[in-house]
mmCIF file of C-alpha atoms in Angstrom:
data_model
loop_
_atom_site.group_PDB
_atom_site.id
_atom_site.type_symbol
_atom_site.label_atom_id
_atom_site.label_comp_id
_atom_site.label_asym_id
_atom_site.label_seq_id
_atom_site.Cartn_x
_atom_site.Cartn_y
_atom_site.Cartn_z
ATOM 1 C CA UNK T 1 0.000 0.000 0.000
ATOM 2 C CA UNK T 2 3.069 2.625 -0.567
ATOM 3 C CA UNK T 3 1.735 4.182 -3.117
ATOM 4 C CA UNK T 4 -1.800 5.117 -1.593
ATOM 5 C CA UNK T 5 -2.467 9.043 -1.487
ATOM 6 C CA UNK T 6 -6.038 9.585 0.022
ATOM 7 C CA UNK T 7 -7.641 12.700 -1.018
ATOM 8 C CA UNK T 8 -8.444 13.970 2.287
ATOM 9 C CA UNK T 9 -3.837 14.303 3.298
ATOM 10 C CA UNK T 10 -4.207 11.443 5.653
ATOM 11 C CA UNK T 11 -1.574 8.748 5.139
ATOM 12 C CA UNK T 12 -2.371 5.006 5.435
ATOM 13 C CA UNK T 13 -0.924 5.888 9.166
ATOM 14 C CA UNK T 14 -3.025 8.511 10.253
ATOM 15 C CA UNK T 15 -3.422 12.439 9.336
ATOM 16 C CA UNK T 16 -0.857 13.872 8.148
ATOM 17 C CA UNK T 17 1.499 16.291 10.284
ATOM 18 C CA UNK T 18 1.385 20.073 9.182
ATOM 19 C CA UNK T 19 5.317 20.167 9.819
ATOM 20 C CA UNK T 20 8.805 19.049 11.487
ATOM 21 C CA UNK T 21 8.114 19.842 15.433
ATOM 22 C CA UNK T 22 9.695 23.287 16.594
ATOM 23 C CA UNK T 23 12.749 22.848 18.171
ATOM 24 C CA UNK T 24 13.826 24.609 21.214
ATOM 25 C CA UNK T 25 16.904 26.865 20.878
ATOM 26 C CA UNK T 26 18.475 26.088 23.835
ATOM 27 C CA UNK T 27 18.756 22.259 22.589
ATOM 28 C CA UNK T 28 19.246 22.973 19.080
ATOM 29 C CA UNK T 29 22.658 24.658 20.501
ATOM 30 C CA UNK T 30 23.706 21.598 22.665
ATOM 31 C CA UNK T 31 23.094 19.244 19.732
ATOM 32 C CA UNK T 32 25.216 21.515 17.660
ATOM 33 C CA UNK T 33 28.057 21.908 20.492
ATOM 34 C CA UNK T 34 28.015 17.953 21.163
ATOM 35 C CA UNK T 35 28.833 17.594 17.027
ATOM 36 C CA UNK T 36 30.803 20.294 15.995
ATOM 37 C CA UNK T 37 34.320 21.262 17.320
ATOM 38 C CA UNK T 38 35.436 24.266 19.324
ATOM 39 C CA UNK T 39 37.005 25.403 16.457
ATOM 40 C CA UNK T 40 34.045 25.778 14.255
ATOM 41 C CA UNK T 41 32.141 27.226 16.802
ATOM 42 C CA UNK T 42 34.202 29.968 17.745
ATOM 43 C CA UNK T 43 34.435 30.922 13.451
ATOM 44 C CA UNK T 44 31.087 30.768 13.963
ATOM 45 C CA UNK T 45 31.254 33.050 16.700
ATOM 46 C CA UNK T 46 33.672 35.549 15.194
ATOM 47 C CA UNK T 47 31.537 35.605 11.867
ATOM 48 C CA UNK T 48 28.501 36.569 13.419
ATOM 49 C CA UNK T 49 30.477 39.373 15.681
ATOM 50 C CA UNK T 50 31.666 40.617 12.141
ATOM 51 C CA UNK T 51 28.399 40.289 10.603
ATOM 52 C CA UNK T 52 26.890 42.665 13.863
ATOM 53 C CA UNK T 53 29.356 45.255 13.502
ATOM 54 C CA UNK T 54 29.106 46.221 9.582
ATOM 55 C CA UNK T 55 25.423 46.185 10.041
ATOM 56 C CA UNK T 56 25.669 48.372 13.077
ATOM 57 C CA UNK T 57 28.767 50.187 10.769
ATOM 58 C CA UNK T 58 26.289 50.568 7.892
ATOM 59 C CA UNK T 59 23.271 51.870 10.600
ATOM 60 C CA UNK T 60 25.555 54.690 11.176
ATOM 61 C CA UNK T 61 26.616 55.441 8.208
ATOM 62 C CA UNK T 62 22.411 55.409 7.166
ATOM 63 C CA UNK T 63 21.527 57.467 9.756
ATOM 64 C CA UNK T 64 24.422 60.407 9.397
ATOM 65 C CA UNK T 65 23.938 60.313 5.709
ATOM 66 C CA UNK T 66 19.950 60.993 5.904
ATOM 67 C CA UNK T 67 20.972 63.633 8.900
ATOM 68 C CA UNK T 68 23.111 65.303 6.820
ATOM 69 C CA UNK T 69 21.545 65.328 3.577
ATOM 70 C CA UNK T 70 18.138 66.699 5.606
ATOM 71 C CA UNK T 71 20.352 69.591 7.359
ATOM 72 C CA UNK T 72 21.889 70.558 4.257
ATOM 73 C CA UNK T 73 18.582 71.221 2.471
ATOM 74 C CA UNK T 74 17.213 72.862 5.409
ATOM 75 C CA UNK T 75 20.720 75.235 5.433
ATOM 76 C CA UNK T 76 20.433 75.742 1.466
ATOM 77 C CA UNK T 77 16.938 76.872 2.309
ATOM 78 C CA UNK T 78 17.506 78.774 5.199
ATOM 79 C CA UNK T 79 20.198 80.661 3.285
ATOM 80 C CA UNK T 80 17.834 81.514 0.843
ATOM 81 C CA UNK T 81 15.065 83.099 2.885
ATOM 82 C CA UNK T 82 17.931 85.115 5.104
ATOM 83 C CA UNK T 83 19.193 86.849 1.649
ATOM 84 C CA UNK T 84 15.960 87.339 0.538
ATOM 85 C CA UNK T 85 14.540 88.369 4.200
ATOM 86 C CA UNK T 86 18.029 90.419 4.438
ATOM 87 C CA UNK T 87 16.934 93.165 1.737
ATOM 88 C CA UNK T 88 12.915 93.184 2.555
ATOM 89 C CA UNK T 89 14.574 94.245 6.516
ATOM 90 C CA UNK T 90 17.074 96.476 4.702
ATOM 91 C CA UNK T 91 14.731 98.505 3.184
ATOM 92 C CA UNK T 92 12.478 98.081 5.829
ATOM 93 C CA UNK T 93 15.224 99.745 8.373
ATOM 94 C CA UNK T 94 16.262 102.761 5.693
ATOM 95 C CA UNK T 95 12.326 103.695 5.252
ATOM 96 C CA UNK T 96 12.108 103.721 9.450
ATOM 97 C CA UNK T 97 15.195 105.772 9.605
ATOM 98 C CA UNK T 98 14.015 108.265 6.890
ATOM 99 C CA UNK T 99 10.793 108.520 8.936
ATOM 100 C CA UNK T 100 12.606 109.137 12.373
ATOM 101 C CA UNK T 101 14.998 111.559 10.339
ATOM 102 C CA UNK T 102 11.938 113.592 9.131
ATOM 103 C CA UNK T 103 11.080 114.065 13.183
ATOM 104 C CA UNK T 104 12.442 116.503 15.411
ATOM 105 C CA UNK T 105 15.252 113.175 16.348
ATOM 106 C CA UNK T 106 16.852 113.758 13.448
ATOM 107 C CA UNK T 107 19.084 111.673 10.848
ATOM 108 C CA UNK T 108 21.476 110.725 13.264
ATOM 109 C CA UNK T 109 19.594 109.585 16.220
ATOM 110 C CA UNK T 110 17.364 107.715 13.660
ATOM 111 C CA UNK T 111 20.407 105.731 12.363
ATOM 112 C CA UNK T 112 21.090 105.081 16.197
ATOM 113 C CA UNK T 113 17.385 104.097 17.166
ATOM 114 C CA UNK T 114 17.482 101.603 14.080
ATOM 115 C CA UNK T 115 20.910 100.095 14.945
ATOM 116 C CA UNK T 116 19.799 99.480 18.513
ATOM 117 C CA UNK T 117 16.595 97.507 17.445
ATOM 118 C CA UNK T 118 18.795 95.547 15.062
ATOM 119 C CA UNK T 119 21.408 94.763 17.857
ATOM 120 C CA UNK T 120 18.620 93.323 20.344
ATOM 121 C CA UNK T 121 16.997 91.280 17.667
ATOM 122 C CA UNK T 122 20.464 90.179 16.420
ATOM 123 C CA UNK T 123 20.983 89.036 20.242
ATOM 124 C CA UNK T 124 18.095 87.183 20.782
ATOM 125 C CA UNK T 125 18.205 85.555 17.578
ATOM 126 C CA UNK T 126 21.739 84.039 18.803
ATOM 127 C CA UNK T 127 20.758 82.665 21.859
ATOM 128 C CA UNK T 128 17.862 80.831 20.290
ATOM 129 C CA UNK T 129 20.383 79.491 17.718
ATOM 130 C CA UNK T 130 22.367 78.265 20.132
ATOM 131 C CA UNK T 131 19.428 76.898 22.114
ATOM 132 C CA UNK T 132 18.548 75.075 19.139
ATOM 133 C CA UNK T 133 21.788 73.551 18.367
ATOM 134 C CA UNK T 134 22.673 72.078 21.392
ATOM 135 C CA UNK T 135 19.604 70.106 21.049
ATOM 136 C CA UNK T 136 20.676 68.325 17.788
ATOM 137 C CA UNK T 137 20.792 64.591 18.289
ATOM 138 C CA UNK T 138 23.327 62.331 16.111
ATOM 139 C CA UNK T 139 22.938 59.111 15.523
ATOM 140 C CA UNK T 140 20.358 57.850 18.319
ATOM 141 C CA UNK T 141 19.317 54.010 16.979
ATOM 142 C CA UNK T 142 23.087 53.166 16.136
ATOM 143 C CA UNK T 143 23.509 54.379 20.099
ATOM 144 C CA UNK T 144 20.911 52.397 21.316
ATOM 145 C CA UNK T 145 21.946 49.617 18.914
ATOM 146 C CA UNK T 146 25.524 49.548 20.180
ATOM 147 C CA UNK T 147 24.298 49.925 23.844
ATOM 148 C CA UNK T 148 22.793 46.097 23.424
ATOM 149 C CA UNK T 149 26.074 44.097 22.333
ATOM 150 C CA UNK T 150 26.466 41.941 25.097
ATOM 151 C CA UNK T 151 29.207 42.688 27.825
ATOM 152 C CA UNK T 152 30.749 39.330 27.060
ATOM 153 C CA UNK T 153 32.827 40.700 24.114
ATOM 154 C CA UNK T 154 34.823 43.058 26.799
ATOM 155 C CA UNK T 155 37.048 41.147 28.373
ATOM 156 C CA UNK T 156 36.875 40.610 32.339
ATOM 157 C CA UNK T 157 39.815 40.316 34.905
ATOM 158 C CA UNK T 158 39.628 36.288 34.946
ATOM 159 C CA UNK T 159 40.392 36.094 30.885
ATOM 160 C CA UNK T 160 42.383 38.420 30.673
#
């Protein structure tokens, strides 16, 4: 009867199993240390550190290059609107002097007035600039990443 196939997937033996049975880890490893020599399994080892560290390598190198490419864009852009925002403030600042000139202040005060307002906003400006770059992040996943390689790859006092 070896070459009976019922149409329902039961074998002449009973239904027919959906798969091989899952195997736990933990004795999938002592099957594999019981047959394979110390050797092989420290290549084995030393592949998969080498594997972990280009992909945590090329992580990096993901992240920065995205980071980068985004802060450039926003720079080009930025540079943009501050020469363009640069002459609307320009003329802005030489029709509020010629209107402070036409006062009893006159032409030289004006100038001052003008300068002073430019100074404070030029200050504030800065400090929000700075504010704003201390809270740029670098490369946060590769951080986190790197944080979870296991402390067995440092050596301790015993190996050493």
């Amino acid at each position: 009867m070896s070459g009976f196939n019922s149409p329902a997937g039961h074998s002449p033996t009973g239904p027919a199993s959906p798969g091989p049975a899952p195997v736990d880890p933990a004795r999938q490893a002592e099957r594999k240390a019981e047959h394979e020599s110390l050797g092989s399994l420290m290549s084995q080892v030393s592949d998969d550190l080498s594997t972990l560290i280009r992909q945590e390598i090329a992580l990096a190198k993901a992240e920065l290059r995205e980071t980068a490419k985004n802060a450039g864009k926003g720079a080009g852009m930025f540079g943009g609107a501050g020469i363009a925002g640069h002459f609307v403030l320009l003329f802005l600042s030489i029709a509020l002097w010629a209107a402070l000139g036409a006062t009893a202040i006159g032409t030289a005060w004006s100038a001052v007035i003008v300068a002073a307002i430019w100074a404070i906003i030029a200050a504030v400006l800065a400090v929000l600039g700075k504010k704003n770059l201390e809270q740029a992040q670098g490369a946060p996943h590769t951080t986190e990443t790197l944080k979870e390689i296991p402390d067995a790859l440092t050596p301790t006092k015993e190996t050493r």
